[in-house]
Short mmCIF file of C-alpha atoms in Angstrom, two decimals:
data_model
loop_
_atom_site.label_atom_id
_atom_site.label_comp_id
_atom_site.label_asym_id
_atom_site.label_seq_id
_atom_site.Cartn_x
_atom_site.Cartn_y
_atom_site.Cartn_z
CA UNK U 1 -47.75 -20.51 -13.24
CA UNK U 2 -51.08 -22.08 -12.83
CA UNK U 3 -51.78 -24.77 -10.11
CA UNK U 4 -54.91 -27.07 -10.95
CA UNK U 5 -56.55 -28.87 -7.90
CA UNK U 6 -57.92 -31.96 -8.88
CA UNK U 7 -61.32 -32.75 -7.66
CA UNK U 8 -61.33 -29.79 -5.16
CA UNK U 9 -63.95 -26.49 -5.20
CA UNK U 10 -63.55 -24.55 -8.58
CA UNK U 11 -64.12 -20.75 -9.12
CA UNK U 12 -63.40 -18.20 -6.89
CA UNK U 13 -61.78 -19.78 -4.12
CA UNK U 14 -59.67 -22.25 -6.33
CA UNK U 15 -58.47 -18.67 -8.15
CA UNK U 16 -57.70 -17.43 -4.80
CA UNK U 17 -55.91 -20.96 -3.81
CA UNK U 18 -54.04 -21.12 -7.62
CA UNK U 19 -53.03 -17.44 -6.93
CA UNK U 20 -51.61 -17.54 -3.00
CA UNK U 21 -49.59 -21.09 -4.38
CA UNK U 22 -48.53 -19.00 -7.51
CA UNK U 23 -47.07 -16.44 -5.12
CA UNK U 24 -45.59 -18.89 -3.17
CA UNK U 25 -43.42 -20.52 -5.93
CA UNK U 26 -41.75 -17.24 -7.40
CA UNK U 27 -41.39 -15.38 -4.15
CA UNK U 28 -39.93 -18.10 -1.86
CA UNK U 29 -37.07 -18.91 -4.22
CA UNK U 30 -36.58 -16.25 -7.01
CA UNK U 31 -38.26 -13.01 -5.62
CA UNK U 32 -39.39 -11.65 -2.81
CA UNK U 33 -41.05 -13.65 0.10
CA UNK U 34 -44.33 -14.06 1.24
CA UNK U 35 -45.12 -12.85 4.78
CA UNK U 36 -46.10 -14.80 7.72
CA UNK U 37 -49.48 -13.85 7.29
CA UNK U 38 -50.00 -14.44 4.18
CA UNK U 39 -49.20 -11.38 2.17
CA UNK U 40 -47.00 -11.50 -0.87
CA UNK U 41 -45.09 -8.29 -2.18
CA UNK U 42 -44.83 -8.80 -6.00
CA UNK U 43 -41.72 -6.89 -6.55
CA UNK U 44 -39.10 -8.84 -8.27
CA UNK U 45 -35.45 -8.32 -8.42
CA UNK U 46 -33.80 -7.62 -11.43
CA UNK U 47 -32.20 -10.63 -11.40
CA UNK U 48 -35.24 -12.89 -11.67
CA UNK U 49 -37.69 -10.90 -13.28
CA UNK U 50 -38.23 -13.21 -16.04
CA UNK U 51 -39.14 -16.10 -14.02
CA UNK U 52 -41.25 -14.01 -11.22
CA UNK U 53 -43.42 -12.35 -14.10
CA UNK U 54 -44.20 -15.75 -15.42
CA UNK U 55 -45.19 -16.90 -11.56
CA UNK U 56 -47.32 -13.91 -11.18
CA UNK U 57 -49.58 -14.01 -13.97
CA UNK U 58 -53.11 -14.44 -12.54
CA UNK U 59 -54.97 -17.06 -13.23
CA UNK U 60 -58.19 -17.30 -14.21
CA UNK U 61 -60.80 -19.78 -12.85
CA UNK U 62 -61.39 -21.32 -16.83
CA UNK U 63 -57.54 -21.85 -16.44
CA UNK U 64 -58.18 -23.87 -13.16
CA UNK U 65 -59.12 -27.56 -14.48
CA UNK U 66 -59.07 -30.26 -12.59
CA UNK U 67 -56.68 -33.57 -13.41
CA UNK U 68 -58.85 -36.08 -13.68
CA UNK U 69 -62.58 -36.02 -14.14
CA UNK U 70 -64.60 -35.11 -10.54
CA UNK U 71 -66.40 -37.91 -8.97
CA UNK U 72 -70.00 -37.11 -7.82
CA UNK U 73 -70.53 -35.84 -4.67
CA UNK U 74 -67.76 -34.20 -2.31
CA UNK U 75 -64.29 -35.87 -3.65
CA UNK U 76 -62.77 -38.77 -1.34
CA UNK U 77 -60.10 -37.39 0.83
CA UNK U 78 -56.90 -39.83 0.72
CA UNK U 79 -56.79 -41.53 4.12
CA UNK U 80 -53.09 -41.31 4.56
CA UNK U 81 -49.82 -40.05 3.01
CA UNK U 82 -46.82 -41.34 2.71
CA UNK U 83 -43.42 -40.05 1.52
CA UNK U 84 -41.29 -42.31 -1.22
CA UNK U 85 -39.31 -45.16 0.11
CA UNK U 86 -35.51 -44.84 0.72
CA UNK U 87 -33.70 -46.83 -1.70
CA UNK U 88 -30.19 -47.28 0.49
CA UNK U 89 -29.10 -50.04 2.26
CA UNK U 90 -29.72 -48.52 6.00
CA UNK U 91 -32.39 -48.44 7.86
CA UNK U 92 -32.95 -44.80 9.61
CA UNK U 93 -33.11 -43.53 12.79
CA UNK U 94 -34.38 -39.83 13.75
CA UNK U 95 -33.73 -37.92 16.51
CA UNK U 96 -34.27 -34.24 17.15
CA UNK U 97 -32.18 -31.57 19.36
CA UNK U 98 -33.66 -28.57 20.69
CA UNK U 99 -30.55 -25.96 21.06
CA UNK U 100 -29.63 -22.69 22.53
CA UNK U 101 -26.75 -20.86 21.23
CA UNK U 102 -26.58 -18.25 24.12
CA UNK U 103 -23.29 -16.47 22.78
CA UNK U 104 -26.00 -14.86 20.13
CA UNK U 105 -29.20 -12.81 20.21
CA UNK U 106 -32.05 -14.06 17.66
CA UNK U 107 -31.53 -11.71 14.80
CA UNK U 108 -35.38 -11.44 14.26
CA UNK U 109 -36.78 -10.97 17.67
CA UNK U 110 -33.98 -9.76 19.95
CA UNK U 111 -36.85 -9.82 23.07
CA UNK U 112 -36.85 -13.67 22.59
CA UNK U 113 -33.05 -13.66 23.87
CA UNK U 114 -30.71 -16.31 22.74
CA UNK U 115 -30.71 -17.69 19.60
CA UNK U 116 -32.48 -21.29 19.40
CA UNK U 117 -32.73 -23.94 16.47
CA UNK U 118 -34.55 -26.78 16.14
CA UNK U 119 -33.18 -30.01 14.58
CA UNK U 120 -33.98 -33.12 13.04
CA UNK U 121 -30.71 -35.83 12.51
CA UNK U 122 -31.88 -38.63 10.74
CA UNK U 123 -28.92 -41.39 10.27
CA UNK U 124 -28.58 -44.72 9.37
CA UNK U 125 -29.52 -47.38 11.89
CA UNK U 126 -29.56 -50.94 12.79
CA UNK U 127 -32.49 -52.73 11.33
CA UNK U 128 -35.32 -53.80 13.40
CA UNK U 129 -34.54 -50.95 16.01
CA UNK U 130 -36.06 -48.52 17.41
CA UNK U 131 -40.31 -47.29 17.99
CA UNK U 132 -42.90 -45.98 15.94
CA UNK U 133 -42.24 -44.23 12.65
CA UNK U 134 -41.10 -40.72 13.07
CA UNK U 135 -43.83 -38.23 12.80
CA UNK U 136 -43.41 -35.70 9.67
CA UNK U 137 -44.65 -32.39 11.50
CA UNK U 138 -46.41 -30.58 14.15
CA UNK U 139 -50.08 -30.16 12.88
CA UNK U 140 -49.66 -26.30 13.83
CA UNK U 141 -46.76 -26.14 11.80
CA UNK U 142 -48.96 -27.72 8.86
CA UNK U 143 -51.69 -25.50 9.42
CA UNK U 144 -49.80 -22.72 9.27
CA UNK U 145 -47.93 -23.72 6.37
CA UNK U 146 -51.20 -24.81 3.89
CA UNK U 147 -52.48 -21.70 5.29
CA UNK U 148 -49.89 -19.38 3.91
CA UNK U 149 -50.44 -21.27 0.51
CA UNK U 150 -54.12 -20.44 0.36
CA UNK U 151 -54.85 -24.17 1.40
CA UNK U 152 -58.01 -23.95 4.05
CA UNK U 153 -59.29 -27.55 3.46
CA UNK U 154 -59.81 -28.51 7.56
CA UNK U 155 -58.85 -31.77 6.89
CA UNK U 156 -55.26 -31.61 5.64
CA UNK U 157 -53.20 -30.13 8.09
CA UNK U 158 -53.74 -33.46 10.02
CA UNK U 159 -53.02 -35.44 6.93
CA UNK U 160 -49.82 -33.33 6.29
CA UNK U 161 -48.63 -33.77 9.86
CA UNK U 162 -49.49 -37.53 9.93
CA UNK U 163 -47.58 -38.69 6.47
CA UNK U 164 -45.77 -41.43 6.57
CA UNK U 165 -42.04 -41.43 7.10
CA UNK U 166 -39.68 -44.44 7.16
CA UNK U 167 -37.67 -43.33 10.23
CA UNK U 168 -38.06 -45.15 13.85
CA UNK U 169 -37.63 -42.89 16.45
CA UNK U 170 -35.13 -44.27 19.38
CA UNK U 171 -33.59 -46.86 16.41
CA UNK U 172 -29.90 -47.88 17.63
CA UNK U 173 -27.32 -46.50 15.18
CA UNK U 174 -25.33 -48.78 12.47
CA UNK U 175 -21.75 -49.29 13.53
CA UNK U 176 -19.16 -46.96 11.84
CA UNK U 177 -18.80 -43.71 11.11
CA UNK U 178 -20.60 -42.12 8.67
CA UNK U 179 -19.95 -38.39 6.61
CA UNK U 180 -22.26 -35.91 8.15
CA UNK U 181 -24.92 -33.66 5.68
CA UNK U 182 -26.55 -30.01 6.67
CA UNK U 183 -29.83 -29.65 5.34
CA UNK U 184 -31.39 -25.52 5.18
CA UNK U 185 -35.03 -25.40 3.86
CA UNK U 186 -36.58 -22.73 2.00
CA UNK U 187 -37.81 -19.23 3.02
CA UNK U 188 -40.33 -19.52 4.84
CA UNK U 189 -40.92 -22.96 5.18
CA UNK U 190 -40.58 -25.77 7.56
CA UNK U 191 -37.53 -28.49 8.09
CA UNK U 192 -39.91 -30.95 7.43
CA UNK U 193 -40.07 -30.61 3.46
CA UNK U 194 -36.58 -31.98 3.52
CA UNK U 195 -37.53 -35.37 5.35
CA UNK U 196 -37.55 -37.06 1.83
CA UNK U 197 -34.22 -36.32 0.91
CA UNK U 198 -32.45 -36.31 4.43
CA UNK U 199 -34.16 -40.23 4.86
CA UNK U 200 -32.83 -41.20 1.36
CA UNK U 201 -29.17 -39.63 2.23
CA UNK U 202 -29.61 -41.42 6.06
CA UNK U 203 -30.31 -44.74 4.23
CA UNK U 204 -26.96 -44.55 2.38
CA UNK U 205 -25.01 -43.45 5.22
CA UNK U 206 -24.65 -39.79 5.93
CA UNK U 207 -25.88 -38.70 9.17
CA UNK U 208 -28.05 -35.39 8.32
CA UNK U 209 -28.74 -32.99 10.36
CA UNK U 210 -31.64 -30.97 8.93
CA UNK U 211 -32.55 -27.38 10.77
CA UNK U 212 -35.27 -24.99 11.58
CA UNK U 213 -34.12 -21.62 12.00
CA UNK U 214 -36.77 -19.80 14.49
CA UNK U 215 -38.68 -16.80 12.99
CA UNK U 216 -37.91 -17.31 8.98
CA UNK U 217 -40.72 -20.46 8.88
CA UNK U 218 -44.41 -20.48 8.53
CA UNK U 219 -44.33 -22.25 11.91
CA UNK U 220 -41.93 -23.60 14.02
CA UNK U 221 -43.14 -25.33 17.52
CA UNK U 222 -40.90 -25.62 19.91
CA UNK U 223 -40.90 -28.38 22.57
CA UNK U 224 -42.82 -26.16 25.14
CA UNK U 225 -45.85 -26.25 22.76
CA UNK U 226 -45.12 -21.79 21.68
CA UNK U 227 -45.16 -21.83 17.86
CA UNK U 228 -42.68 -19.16 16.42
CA UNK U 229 -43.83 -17.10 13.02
CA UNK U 230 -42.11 -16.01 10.46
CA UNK U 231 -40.78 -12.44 11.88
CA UNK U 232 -38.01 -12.54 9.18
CA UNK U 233 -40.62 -12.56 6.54
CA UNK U 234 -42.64 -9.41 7.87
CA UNK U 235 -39.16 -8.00 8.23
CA UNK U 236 -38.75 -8.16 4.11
CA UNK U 237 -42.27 -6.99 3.58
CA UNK U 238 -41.60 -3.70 5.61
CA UNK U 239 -38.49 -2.75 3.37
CA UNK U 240 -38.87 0.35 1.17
CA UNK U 241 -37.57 -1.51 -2.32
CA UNK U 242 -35.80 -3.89 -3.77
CA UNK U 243 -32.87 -2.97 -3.05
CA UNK U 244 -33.71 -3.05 0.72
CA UNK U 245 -35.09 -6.32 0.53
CA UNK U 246 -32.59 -8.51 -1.13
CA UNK U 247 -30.31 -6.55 2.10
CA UNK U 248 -32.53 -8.41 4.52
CA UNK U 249 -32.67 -11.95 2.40
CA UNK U 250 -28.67 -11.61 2.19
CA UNK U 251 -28.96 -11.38 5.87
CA UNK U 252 -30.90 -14.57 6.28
CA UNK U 253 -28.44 -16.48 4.19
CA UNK U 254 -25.34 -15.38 6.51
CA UNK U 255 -27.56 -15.66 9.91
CA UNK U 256 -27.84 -19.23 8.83
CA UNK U 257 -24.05 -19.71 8.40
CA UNK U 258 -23.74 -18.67 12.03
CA UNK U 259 -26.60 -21.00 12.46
CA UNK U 260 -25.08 -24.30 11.42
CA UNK U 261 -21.58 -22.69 12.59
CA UNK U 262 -22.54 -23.41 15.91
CA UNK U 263 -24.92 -26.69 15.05
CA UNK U 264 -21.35 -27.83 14.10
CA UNK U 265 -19.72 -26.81 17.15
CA UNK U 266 -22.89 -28.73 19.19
CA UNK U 267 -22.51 -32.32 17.24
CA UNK U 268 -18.65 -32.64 16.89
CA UNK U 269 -16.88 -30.35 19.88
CA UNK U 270 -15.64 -31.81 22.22
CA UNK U 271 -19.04 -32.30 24.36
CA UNK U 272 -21.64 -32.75 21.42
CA UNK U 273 -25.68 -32.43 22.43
CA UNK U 274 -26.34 -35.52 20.41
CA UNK U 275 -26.38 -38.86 22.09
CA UNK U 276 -24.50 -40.69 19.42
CA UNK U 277 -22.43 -38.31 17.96
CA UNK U 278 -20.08 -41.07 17.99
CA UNK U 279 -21.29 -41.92 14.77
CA UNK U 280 -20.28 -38.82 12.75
CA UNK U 281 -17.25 -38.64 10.95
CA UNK U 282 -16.60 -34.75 11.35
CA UNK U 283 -13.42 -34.71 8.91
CA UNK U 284 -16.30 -35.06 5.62
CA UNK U 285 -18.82 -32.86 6.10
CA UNK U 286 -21.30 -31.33 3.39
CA UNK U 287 -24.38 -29.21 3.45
CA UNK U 288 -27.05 -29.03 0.63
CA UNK U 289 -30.62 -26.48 0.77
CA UNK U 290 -33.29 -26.00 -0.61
CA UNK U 291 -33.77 -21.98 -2.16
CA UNK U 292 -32.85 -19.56 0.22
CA UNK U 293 -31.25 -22.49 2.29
CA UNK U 294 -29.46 -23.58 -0.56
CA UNK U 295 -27.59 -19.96 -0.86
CA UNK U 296 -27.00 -20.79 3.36
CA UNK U 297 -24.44 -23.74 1.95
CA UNK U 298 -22.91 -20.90 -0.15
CA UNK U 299 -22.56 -18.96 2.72
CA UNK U 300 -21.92 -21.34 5.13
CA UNK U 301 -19.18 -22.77 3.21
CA UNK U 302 -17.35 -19.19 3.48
CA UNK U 303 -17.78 -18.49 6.57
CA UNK U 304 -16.69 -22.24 8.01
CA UNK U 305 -13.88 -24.10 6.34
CA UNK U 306 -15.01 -27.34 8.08
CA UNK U 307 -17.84 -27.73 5.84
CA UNK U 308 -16.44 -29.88 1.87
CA UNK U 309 -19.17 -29.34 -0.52
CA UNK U 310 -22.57 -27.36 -0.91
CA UNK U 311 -25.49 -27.68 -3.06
CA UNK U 312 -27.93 -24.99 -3.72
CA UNK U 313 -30.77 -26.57 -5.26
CA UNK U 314 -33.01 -23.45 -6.37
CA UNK U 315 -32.14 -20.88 -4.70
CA UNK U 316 -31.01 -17.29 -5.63
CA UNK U 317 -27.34 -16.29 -3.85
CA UNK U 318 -28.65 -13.10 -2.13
CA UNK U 319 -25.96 -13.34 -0.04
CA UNK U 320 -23.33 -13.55 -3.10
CA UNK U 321 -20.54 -16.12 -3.55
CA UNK U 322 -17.23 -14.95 -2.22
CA UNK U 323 -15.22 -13.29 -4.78
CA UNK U 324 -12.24 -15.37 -3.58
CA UNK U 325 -14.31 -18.57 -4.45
CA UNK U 326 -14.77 -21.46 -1.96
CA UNK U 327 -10.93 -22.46 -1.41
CA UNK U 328 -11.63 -25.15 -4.33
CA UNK U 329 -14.70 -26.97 -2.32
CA UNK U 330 -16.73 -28.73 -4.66
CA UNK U 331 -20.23 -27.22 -5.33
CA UNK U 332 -23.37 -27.58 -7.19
CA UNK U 333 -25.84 -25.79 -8.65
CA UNK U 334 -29.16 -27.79 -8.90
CA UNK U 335 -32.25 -25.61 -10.55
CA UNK U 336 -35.35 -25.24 -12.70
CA UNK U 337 -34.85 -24.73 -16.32
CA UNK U 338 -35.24 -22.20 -17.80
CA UNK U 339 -35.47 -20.19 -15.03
CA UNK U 340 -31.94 -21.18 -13.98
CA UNK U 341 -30.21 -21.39 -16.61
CA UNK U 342 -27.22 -19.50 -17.67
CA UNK U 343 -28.48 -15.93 -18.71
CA UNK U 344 -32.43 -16.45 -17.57
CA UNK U 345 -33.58 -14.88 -15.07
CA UNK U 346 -31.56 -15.11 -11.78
CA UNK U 347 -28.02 -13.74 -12.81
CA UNK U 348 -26.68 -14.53 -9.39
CA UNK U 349 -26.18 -17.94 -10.53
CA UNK U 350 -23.92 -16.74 -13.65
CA UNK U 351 -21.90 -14.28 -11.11
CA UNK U 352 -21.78 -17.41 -8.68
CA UNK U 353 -20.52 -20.02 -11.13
CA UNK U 354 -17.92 -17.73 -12.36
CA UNK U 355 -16.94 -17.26 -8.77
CA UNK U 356 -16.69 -21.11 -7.50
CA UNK U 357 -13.41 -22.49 -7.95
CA UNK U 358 -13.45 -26.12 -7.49
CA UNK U 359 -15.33 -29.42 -9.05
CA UNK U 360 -18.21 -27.72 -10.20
CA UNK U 361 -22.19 -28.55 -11.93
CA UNK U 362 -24.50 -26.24 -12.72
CA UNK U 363 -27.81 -28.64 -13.56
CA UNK U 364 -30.93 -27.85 -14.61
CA UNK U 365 -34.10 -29.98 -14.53
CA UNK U 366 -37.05 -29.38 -17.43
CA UNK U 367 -40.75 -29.44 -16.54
CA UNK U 368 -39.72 -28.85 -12.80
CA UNK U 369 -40.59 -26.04 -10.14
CA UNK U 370 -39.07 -24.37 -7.23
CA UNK U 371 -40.15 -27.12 -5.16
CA UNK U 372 -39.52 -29.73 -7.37
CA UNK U 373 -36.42 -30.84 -4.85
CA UNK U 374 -38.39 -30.64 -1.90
CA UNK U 375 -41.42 -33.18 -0.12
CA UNK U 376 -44.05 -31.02 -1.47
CA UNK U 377 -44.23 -33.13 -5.16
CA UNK U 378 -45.16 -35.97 -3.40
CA UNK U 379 -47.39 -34.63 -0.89
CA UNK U 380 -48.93 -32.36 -2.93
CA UNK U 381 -49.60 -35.04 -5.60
CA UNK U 382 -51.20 -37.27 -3.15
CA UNK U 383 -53.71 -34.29 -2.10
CA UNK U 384 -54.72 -33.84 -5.70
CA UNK U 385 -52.30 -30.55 -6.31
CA UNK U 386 -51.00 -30.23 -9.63
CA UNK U 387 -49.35 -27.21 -11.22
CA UNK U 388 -49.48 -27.76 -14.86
CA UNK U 389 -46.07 -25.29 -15.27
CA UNK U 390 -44.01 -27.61 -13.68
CA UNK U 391 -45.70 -31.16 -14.81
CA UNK U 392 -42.43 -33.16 -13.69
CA UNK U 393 -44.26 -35.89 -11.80
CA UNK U 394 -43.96 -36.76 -8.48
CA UNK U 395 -42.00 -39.83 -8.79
CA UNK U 396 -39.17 -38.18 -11.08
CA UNK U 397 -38.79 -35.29 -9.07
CA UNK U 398 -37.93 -37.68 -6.14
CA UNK U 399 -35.56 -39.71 -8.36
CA UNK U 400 -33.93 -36.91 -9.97
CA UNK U 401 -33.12 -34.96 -6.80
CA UNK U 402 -32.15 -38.41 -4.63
CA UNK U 403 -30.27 -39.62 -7.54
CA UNK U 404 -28.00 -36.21 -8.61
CA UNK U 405 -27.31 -35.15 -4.96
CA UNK U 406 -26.44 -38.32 -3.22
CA UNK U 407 -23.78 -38.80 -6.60
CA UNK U 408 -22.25 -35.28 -5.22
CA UNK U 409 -22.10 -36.16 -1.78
CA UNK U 410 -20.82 -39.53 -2.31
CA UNK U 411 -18.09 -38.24 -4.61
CA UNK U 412 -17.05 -34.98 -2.77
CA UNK U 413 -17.41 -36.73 0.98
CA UNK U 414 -16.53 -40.43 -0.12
CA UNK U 415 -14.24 -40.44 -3.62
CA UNK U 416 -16.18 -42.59 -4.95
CA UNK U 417 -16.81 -42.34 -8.95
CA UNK U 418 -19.79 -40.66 -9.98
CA UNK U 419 -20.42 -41.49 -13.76
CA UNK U 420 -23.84 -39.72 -13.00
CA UNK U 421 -22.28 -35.59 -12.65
CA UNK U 422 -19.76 -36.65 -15.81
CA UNK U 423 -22.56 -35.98 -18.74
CA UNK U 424 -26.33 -36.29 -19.46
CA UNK U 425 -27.78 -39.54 -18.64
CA UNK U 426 -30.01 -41.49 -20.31
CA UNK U 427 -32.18 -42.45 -17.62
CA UNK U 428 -32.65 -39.04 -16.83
CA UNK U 429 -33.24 -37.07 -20.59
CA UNK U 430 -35.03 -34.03 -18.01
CA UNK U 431 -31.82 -32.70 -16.54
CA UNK U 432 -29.37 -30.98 -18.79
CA UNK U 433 -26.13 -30.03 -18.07
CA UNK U 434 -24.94 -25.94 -18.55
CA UNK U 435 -21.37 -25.01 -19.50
CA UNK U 436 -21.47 -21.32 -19.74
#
């Protein structure tokens, strides 16, 4: 994997930037993660050894070459950034819920006491209502993020934290009640880079509830102004071998079952924390994530029989699928090709899909990359980012993702017809369907 930044500094320092990004990509999703400081272990698991190895190799600073030709002078910074446009019918409203599940201890940091998450619920909402646009992130949490990924450009941490989004904070809900979505990011990184998806899924009428889970992020800042590190990934660094490690990542997976176990509890009991709770319809729920949060739906899904359907989009099942299956619950299985196809690299998507026992798709997606399903296409786009192993472009990542995950949901949650999960499409010749 190379990444190219377009008009930005060449030689060393771009090598150094291509290299910490590289890392990034194979160890967030298919190996093993980077720590919160930075470091990266390169040991991958047997199971994704093909796809880490490609990740991995170095790349040289000939290699590094820049998108489009550089303009004299320092290159123009983009004054703003902006996420894609919803395409649904709803406007969206986002709120956020700071929580404290005090019949746990934080797994991580058992001195910080009881267990705490952090979430966004974006949902669909009356137009005209509501204040300003929501704001994407914390700039701590941005400048802790780029900084993990090698990214030391002062500028862009503000940038980051001011994109755009199309949600109005204090925005008066729709009337009805709408099927409610769980959203898990990556490894290591922030709720945020699911804003994209969770305002496209708000806008055609899921509530979503998207989490941080304190301690496995970059950054997470709470509303006192502390911002938590990622103690969870200095806890995988400080494992003996492999073996060890995917222990601890397994571990992460279930914690965040227990996690959204008792986010569930919080928004549909029989006092919920959210102010219009009202709104959910708690008899369809689903949960979808992003790599590591993507084997949390997995996990989730076994552990809590009130959740209908999961999607993993990317993400190894550390944390395996029950042997049982998932008591027929539709799932699926969104990921990069080759790397996830049947027999590449990560076999715990062939034991998995022999394992689920319900309506199930196992999807892959050509030219994309681990974060292909995630903000960071768009964002990274914008900021003159490319990675020339994963040239999917901005714009199709967005519409593949929106397009193949809101056809699960509204099928699985809604029973509506879904033409789109029946065979390739056309309009989308990049994703192919596997039937091992």
């Amino acid at each position: 994997m190379t990444i190219s930044l377009r008009n930005r500094r060449a030689g060393a320092a771009a090598t150094a930037t291509a290299l910490a990004l590289a890392s990034l990509a194979a160890l967030a999703g298919t190996a093993t993660p980077a720590s919160a400081s930075g470091r990266a272990t390169a040991t991958a698991t047997a199971a994704t050894a093909t796809a880490t190895a490609t990740a991995l190799v170095p790349a040289s600073a000939a290699a590094l070459k820049p998108a489009s030709p550089a303009a004299s002078g320092d290159p123009a910074v983009p004054a703003a950034l902006t996420l894609p446009r919803p395409t649904g019918p709803y406007a969206t409203g986002r709120d956020t819920l700071f929580l404290t599940d005090h019949e746990r201890t934080d797994p991580w940091v058992p001195a910080a006491g009881a267990r705490q998450l952090l979430v966004s619920l974006h949902y669909p909402a009356r137009p005209g209502s509501g204040g300003d646009p929501a704001p994407y992130m914390p700039e701590a949490e941005a400048r802790l993020m780029l900084a993990q990924r090698g990214l030391d450009d002062p500028e862009w941490p503000g940038l980051v934290a001011a994109t755009r989004t199309f949600s109005r904070t204090d925005a008066r809900p729709a009337p009805g009640r709408f099927p409610l979505v769980l959203l898990s990011p990556g490894f290591g990184t922030p709720r945020a880079t699911l804003t994209g998806l969770a305002e496209e899924l708000a806008s055609r009428g899921y509530v979503v509830a998207t989490a941080d889970h304190p301690y496995e992020s970059t950054g997470t800042e709470l509303p006192d102004g502390r911002v938590l590190t990622c103690a969870a990934c200095d806890e995988v660094d400080a494992q003996p071998d492999d073996a060890a490690r995917r222990k601890v990542l397994a571990a992460v997976s279930a914690g965040r079952a227990a996690d959204f176990s008792f986010l569930l509890d919080r928004l549909t009991g029989p006092r919920p924390a959210w102010r219009h709770a009202r709104t959910i319809d708690a008899r369809r729920v689903g949960m979808a994530g992003h790599s590591i949060g993507g084997n949390a739906a997995a996990s989730t899904m076994a552990a809590d029989r009130r959740v209908d359907a999961g999607v993993n989009m990317d993400g190894t099942f550390f944390d395996p699928v029950t042997a049982p299956g998932l008591d027929g619950r539709p799932f699926l299985m969104l990921g990069t090709d080759p790397d996830h196809a049947p027999g590449a690299g990560d076999t715990s998507w062939d034991e998995g899909w022999a394992r689920l026992d319900g309506f199930k798709r196992w999807l892959t997606v050509r030219d994309s990359g681990h974060f292909t399903f995630t903000d960071t296409p768009a964002i990274g786009e914008q900021l003159g980012i490319v990675d020339p192993d994963a040239p999917l472009s901005a714009a199709r990542s967005t519409t593949i993702t929106r397009a193949y995950v809101t056809a699960f949901f509204d099928r699985s949650l809604r029973g509506r017809p879904a033409r789109l999960l029946d065979g390739p499409a056309p309009a989308h010749p990049e994703v192919l369907f596997q039937r091992p």
